[in-house]
Short mmCIF file of C-alpha atoms in Angstrom, two decimals:
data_model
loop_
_atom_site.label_atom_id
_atom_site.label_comp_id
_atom_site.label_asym_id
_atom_site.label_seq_id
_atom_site.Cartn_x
_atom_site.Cartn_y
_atom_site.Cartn_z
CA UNK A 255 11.73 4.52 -8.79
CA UNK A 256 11.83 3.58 -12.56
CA UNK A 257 8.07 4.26 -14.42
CA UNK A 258 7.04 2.17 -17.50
CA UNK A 259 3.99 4.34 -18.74
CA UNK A 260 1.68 2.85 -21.06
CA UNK A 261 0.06 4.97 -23.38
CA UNK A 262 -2.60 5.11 -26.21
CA UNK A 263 -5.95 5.72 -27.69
CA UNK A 264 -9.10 3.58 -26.17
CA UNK A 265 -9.70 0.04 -27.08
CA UNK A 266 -6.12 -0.94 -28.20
CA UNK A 267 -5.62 -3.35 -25.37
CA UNK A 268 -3.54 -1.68 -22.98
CA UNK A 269 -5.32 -2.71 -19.91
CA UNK A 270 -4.54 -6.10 -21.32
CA UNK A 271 -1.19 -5.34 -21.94
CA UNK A 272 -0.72 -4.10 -18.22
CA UNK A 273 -2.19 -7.30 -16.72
CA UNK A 274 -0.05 -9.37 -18.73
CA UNK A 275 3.02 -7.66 -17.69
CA UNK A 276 2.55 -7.96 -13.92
CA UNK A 277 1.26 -11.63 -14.19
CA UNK A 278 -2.31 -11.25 -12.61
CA UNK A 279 -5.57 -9.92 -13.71
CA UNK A 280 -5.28 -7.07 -11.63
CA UNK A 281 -8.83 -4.52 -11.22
CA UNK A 282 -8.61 -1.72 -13.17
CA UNK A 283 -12.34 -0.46 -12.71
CA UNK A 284 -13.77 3.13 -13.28
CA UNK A 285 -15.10 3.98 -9.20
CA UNK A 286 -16.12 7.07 -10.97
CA UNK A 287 -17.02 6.88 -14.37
CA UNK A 288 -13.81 7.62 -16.88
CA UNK A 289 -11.89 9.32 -13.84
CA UNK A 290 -10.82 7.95 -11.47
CA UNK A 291 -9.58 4.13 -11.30
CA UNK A 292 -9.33 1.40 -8.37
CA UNK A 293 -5.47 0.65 -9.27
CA UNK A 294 -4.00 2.68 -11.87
CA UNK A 295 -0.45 0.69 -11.14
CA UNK A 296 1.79 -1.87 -10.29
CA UNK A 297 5.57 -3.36 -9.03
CA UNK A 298 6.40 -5.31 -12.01
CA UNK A 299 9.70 -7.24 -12.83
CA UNK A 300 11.19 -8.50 -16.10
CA UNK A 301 14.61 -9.97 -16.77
CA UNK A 302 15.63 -9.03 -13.39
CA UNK A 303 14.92 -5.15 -13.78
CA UNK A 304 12.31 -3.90 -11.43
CA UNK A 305 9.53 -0.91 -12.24
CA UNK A 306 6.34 0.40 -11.38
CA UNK A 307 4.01 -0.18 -14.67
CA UNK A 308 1.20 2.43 -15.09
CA UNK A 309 -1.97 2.08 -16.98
CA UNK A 310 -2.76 5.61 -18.18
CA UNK A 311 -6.08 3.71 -20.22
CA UNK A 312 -9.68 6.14 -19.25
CA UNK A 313 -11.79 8.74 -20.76
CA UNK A 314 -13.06 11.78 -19.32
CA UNK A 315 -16.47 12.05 -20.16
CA UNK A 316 -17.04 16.23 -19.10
CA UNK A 317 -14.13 17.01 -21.98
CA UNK A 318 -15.48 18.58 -24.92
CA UNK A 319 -13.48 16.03 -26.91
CA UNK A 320 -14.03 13.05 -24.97
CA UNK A 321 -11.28 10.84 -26.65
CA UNK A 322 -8.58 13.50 -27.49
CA UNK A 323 -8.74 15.50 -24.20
CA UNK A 324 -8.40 12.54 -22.24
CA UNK A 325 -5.65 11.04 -23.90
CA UNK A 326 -3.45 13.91 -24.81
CA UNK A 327 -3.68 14.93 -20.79
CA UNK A 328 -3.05 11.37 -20.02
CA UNK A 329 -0.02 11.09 -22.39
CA UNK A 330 1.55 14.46 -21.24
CA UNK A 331 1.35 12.90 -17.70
CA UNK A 332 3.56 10.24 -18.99
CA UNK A 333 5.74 11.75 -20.95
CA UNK A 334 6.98 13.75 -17.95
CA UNK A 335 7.18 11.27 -15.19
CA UNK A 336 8.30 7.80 -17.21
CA UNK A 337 11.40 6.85 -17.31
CA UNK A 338 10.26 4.35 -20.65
CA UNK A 339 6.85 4.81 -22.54
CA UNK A 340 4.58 2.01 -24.28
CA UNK A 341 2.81 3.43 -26.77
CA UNK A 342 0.38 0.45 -27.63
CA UNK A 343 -1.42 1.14 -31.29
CA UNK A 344 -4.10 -1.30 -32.96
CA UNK A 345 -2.32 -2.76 -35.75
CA UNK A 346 -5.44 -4.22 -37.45
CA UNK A 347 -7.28 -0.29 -37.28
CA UNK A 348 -3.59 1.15 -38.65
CA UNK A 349 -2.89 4.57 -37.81
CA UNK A 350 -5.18 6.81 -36.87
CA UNK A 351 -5.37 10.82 -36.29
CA UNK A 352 -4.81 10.15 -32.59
CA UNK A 353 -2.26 7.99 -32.45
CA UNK A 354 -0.62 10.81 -35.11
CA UNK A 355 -1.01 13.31 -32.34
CA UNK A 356 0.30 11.08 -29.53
CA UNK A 357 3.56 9.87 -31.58
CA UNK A 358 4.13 13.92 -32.36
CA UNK A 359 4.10 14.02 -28.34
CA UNK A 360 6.15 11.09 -27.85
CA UNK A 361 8.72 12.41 -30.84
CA UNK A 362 9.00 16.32 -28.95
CA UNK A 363 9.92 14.36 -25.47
CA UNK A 364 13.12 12.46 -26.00
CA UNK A 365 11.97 9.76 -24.20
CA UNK A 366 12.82 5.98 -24.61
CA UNK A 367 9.01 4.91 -26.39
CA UNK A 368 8.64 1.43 -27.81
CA UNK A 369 6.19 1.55 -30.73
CA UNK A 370 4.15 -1.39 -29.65
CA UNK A 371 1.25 -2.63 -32.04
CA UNK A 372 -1.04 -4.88 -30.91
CA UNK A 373 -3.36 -7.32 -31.75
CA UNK A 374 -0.99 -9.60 -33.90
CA UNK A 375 -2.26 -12.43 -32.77
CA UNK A 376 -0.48 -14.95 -35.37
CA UNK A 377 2.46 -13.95 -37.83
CA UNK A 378 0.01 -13.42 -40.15
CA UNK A 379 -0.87 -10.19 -38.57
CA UNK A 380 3.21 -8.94 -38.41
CA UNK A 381 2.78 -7.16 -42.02
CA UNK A 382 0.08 -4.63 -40.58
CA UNK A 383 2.78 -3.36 -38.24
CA UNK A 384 4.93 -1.76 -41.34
CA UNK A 385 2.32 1.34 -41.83
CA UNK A 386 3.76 2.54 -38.50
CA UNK A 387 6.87 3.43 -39.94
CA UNK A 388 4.95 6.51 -40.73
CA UNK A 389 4.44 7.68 -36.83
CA UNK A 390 8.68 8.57 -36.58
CA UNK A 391 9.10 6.63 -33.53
CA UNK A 392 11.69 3.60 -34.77
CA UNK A 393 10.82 0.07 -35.34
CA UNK A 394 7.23 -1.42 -34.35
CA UNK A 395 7.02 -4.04 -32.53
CA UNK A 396 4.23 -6.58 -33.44
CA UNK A 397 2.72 -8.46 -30.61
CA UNK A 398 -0.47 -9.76 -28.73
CA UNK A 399 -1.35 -9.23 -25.64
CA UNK A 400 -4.28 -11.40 -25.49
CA UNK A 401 -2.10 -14.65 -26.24
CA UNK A 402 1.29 -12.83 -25.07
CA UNK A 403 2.66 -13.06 -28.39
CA UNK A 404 6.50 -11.64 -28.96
CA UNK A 405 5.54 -9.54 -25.64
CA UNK A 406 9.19 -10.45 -24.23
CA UNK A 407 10.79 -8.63 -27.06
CA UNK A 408 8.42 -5.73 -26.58
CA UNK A 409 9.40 -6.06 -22.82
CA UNK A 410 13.17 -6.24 -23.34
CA UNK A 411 12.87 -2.92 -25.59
CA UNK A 412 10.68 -1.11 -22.86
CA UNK A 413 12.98 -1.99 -19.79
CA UNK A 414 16.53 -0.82 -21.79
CA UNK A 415 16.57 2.34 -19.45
CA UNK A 416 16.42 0.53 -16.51
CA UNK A 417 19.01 -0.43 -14.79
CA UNK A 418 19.49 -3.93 -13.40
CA UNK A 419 20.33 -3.14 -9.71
CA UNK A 420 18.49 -0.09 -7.82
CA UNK A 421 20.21 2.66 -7.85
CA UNK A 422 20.98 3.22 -3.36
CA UNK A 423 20.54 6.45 -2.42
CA UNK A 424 23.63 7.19 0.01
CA UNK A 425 22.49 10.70 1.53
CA UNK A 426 22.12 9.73 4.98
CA UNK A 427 19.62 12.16 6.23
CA UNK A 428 16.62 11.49 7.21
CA UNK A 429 13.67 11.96 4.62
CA UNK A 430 10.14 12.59 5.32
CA UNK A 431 7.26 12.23 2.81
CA UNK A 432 4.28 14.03 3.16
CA UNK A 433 1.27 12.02 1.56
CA UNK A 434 -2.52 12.55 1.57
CA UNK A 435 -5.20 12.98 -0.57
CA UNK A 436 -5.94 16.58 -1.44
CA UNK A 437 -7.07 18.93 0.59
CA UNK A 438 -6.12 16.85 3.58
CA UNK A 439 -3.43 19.78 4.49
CA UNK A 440 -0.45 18.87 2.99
CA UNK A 441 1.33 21.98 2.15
CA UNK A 442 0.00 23.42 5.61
CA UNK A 443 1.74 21.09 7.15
CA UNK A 444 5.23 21.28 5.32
CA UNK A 445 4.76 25.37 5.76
CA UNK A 446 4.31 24.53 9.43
CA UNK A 447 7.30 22.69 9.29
CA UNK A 448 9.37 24.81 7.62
CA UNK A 449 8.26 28.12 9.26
CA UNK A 450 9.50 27.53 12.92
CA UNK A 451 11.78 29.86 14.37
CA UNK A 452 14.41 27.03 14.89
CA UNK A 453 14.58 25.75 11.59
CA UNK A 454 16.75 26.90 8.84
CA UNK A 455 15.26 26.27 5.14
CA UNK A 456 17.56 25.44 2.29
CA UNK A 457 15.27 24.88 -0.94
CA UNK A 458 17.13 21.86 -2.66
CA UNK A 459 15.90 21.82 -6.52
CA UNK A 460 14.77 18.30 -7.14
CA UNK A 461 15.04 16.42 -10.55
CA UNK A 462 12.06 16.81 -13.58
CA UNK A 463 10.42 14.55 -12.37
CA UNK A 464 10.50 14.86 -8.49
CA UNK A 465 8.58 17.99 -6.58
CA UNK A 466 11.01 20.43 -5.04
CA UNK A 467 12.48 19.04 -1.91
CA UNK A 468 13.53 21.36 1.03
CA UNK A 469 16.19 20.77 4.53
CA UNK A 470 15.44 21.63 7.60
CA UNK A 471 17.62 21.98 10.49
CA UNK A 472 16.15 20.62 13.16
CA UNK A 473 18.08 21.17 16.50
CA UNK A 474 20.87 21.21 14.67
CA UNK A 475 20.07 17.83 12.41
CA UNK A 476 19.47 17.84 8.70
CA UNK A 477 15.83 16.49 7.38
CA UNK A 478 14.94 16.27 3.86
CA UNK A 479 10.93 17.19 3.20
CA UNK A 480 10.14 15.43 0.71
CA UNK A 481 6.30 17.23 -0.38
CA UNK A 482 3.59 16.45 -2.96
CA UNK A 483 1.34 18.97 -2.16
CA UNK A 484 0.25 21.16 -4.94
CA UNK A 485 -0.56 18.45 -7.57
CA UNK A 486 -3.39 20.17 -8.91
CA UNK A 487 -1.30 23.54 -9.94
CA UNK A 488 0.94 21.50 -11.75
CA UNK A 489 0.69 21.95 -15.91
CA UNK A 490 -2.96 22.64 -14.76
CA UNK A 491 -4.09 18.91 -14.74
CA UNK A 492 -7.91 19.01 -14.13
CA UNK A 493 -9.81 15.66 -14.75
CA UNK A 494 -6.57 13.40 -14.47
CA UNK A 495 -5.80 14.84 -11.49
CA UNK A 496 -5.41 11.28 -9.61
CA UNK A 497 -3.45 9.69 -11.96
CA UNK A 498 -0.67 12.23 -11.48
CA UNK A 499 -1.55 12.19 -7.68
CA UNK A 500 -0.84 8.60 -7.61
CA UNK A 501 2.30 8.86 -9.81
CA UNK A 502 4.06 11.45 -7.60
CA UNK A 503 3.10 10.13 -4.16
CA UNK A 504 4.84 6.61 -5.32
CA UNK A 505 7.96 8.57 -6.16
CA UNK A 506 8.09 10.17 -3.15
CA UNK A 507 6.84 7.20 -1.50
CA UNK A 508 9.80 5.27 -2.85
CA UNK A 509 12.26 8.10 -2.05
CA UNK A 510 11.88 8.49 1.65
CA UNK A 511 12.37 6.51 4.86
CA UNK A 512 9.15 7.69 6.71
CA UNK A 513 5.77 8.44 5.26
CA UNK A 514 3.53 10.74 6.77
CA UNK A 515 -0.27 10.55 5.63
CA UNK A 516 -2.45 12.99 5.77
CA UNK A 517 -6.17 12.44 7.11
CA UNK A 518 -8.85 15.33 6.98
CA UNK A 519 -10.23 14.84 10.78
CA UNK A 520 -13.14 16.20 8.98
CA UNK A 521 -13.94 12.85 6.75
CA UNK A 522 -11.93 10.81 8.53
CA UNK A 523 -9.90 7.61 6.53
CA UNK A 524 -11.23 6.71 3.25
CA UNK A 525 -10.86 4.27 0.93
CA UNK A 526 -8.21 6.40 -0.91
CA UNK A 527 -6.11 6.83 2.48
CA UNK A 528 -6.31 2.92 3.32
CA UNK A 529 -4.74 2.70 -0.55
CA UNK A 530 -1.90 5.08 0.37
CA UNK A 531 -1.10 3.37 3.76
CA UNK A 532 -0.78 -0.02 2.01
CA UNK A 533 1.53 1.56 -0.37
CA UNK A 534 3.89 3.04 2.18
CA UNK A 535 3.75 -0.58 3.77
CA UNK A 536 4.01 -2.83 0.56
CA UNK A 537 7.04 -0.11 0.37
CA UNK A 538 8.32 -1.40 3.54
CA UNK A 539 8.87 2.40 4.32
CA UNK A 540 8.48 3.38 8.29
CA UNK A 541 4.17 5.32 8.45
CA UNK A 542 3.21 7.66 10.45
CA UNK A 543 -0.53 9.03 10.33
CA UNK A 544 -1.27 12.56 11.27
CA UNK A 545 -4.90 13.39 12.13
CA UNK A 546 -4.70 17.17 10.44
CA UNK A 547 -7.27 20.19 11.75
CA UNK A 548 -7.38 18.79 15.01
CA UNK A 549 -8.03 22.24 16.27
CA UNK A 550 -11.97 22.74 14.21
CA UNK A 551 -13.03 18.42 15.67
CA UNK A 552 -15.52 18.84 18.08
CA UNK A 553 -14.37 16.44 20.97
CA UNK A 554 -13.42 15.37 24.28
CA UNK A 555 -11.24 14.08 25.85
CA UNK A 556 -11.65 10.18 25.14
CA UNK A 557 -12.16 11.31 21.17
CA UNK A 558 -8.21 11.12 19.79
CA UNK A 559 -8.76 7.21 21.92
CA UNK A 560 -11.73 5.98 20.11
CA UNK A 561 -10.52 7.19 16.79
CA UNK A 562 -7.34 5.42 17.26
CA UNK A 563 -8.82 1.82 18.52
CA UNK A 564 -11.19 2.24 15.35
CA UNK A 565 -8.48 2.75 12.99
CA UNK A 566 -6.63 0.01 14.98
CA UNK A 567 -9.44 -2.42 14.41
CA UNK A 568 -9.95 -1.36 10.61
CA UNK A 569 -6.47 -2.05 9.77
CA UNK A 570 -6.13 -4.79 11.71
CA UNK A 571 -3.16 -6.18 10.81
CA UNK A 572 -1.80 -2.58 10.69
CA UNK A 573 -2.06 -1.24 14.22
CA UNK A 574 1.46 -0.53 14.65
CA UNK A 575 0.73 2.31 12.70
CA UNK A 576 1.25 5.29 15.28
CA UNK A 577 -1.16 7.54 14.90
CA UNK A 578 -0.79 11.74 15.81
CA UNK A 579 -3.25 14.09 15.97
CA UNK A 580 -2.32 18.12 14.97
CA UNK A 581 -3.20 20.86 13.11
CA UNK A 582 -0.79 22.43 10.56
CA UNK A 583 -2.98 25.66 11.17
CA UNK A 584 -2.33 26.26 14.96
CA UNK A 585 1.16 23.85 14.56
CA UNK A 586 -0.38 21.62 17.65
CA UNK A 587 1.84 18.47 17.91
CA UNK A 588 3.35 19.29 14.40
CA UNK A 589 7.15 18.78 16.59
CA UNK A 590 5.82 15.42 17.29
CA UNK A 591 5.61 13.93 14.34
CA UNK A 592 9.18 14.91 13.43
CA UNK A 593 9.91 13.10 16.71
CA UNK A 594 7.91 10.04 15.76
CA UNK A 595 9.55 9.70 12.62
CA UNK A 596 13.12 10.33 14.06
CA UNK A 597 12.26 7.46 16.57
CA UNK A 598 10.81 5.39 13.88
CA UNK A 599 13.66 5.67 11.46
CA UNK A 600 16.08 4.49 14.63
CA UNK A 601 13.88 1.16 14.92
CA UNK A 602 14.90 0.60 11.45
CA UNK A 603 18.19 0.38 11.91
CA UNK A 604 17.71 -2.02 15.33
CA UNK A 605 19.61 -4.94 14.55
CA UNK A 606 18.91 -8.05 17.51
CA UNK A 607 21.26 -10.38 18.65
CA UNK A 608 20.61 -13.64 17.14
CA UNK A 609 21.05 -15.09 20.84
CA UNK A 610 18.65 -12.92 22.05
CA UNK A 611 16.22 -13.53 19.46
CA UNK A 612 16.37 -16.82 19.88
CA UNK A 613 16.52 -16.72 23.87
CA UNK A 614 13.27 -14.77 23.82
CA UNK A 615 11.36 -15.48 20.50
CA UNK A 616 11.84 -19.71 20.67
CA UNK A 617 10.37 -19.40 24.15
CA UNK A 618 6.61 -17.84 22.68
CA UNK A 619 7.30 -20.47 19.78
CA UNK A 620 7.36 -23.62 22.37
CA UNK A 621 4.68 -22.17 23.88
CA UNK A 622 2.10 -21.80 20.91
CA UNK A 623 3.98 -24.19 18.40
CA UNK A 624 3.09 -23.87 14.80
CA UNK A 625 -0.35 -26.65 13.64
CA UNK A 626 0.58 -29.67 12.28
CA UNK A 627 -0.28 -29.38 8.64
CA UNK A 628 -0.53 -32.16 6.41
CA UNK A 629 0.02 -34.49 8.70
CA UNK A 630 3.45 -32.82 9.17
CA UNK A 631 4.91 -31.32 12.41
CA UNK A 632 6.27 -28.33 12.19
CA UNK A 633 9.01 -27.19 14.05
CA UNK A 634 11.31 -23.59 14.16
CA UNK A 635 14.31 -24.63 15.34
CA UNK A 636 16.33 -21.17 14.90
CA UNK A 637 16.08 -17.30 14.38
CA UNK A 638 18.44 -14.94 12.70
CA UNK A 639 18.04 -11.38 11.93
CA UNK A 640 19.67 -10.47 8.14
CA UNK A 641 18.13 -6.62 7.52
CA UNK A 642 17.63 -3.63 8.22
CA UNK A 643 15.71 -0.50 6.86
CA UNK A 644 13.29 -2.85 7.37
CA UNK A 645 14.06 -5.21 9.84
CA UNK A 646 14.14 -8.66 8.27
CA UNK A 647 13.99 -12.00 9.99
CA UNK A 648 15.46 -15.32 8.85
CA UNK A 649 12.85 -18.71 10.39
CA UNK A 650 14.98 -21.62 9.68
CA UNK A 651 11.97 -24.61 9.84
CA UNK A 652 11.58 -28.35 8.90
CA UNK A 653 8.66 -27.47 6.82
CA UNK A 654 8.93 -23.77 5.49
CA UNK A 655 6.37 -23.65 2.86
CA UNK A 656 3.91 -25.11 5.21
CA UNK A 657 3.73 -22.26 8.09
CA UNK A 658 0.15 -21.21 7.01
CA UNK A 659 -0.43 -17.34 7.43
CA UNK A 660 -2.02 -16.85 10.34
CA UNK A 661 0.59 -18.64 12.04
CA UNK A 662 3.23 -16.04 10.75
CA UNK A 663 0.93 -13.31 11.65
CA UNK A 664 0.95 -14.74 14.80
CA UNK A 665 5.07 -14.37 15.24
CA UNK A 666 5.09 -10.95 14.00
CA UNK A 667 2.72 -9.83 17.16
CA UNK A 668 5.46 -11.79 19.26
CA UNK A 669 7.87 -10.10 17.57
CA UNK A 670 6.46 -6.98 18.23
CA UNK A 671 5.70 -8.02 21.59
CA UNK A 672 8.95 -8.28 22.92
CA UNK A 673 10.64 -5.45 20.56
CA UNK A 674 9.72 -2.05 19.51
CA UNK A 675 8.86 -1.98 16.30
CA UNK A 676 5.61 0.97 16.41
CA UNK A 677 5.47 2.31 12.73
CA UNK A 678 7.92 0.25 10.61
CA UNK A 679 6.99 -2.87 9.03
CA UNK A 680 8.89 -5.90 9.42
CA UNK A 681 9.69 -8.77 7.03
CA UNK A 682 9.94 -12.40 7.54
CA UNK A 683 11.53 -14.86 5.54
CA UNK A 684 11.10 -18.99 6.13
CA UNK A 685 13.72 -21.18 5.25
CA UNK A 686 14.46 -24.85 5.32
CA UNK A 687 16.45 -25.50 8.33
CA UNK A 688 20.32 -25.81 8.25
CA UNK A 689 21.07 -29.82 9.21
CA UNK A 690 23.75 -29.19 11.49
CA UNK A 691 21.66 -27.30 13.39
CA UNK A 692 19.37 -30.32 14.03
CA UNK A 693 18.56 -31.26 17.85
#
């Protein structure tokens, strides 16, 4: 995963900046005041490079320097995970002592920063840029990023480190992410893991930016644990503690084939958890949840059924989600959910015959036919798959860009119907119909 960071003092516009970037005004509101934030990030795209963008903007209103604390934690956060960094300076205030103490930051890291200095609205404005010469951190960059102003310059500069293709990872083991808000048992869980009598534990050092990994043999096959637990010991990060949460569990997020998120039985899913279940999915990574300290629920035996039809109809368009319940303490069912994400990860990799696709899926189709829309008929004539790791399916139709949502929501239950597909998402793609295959 490649990390733009963007970095600065308050009130230089680099919320603004952010939404511009990703194309959408996207809510970046304080659920508790100066801490935490609804979406501190964002998949953004430029030129044909791809990279998460993160908004490091907030102040921390229990420091005993409000602005500096805040900032200088905020900017150390970056430093160390980015793979680029936007530091975005007022060019009509100039230079002040805390940009001064960010660009000393910025010039210690040896990271690729583009000096970006905003609020040049009109060319008038370019001359202010000049007194940040003085900062040591190459050429400014004037721009605006109210009007957008020379931002595709600024952008070009920003994305140099990244490359223009992904880099594939080609280890073919299976990897396993554990992800979960704190306290939700985490590290329990990957001790658990790791401390059976059957497994063998190889610690495998992971990059600067990526928490320690560890393989475990697992009857006799390889599986890379991929944990973020322990995000609050790390460089002692107190009030920003959920912006580096959030910048780690994306990493490993991105890293892995199967996520498994934590959920305190004790305060069952929150908002936070729904956020980190989309993410896995908007990932297209395989999900697994794990209902940890089964062992201290009081319950019966119909409990672990209602919890899962309410979590079912709460993510509603998510209930393919399996869901396991254990505790990391007493390892109850911890086996299974290596099981569930070895079976998960083979569903991945199913690839259907196009006949049978088409045998099977064209029959449901005729059945409940897409709505006219527009007047228009629309018709699926044909059904390919073309991925895997996630499944992806080809629709060839008269009218592609018609097939309203609910419709498509509508095949992917059929889909999953017919094939078994429990805890990996699947992706559809709609295309106008090949004219030799017209009957």
């Amino acid at each position: 995963m490649n990390i733009v960071a963007i970095v600065g003092r308050p009130n230089v516009g680099k919320s603004t900046l952010f939404n511009r970037i990703i194309r959408r005004r996207e809510a970046i509101i304080e659920e508790e005041p100066g801490v935490t934030r609804d979406r501190l990030y964002a998949q953004a795209e430029w030129a044909g490079k791809h990279f998460t963008l993160i908004d490091t903007g907030g102040i921390v209103p229990d420091s005993e320097d409000v602005f500096e604390k805040a900032i200088r934690e905020q900017a150390m956060i970056a430093i160390e995970e980015a793979d680029s960094i936007l530091f975005v300076c007022d060019g009509r205030a100039g230079v002040t002592p805390l940009d001064e103490e960010i660009g000393a930051l910025l010039r210690a890291s040896n990271k690729h920063v583009t000096l970006a200095v905003n609020k040049a609205d009109s060319p008038a404005y370019d001359a202010d840029a000049h007194e940040f010469y003085s900062l040591g951190l190459g050429d400014p960059f004037s721009f605006s990023a109210i009007n957008g102003r020379s931002t595709g310059d600024l952008l070009d500069h920003a994305t140099e480190p990244i490359p223009q293709h992904p880099i594939v990872d080609e280890d073919p083991r299976l990897k396993i992410a554990i992800v979960g808000r704190p306290n939700a048992g985490k590290s329990s869980l990957v001790n658990a893991l790791l401390g059976q009598d059957r497994m063998i534990v190889t610690p495998v050092a992971g990059t600067t930016r990526d928490a320690v990994d560890s393989v475990m043999k697992y009857y006799g096959e390889e599986i890379v644990i991929i944990d973020t637990a322990g995000l609050r010991r790390r460089a002692k990060i107190k009030e920003n503690i959920e912006m580096y949460s959030v910048l780690r569990t994306q990493r490993a997020i991105d890293r892995c084939d199967i996520a498994v998120v934590m959920i305190d039985s004790e305060t069952g899913i929150e908002a936070q958890d729904k956020r980190i279940i989309n993410d896995v999915v908007e990932a297209r990574k395989g999900v697994v949840i794990a209902f940890n300290k089964w062992d201290i629920m009081e319950k019966d035996s119909k409990t672990a059924d209602a919890i899962t039809k309410k979590i079912h109809e709460d993510l509603r368009t998510l209930d393919y989600i399996p869901i396991v319940f254990i505790s990391a303490v007493t390892k109850q069912r911890i086996s299974k959910v290596v099981e569930l994400c070895k079976t998960i990860l083979e569903r991945r990799k199913t690839r259907i015959g196009t006949s049978d696709l088409n045998d099977r899926l064209l029959e449901e189709i005729e059945k409940t036919p897409p709505p006219a829309v527009s007047a228009r008929d629309l018709r699926i004539n044909y059904i390919t798959q073309v991925g895997t790791e996630p499944p992806v399916f080809a629709f060839f139709s008269n009218h592609p860009e018609l097939i309203p949502d609910s419709y498509k929501r509508f095949l992917e239950r059929k889909l999953r119907d017919i094939y078994e597909f429990e805890g990996t998402p699947v992706s559809f793609l709609f295309k106008r119909k090949n004219v030799k295959r017209e009957y």
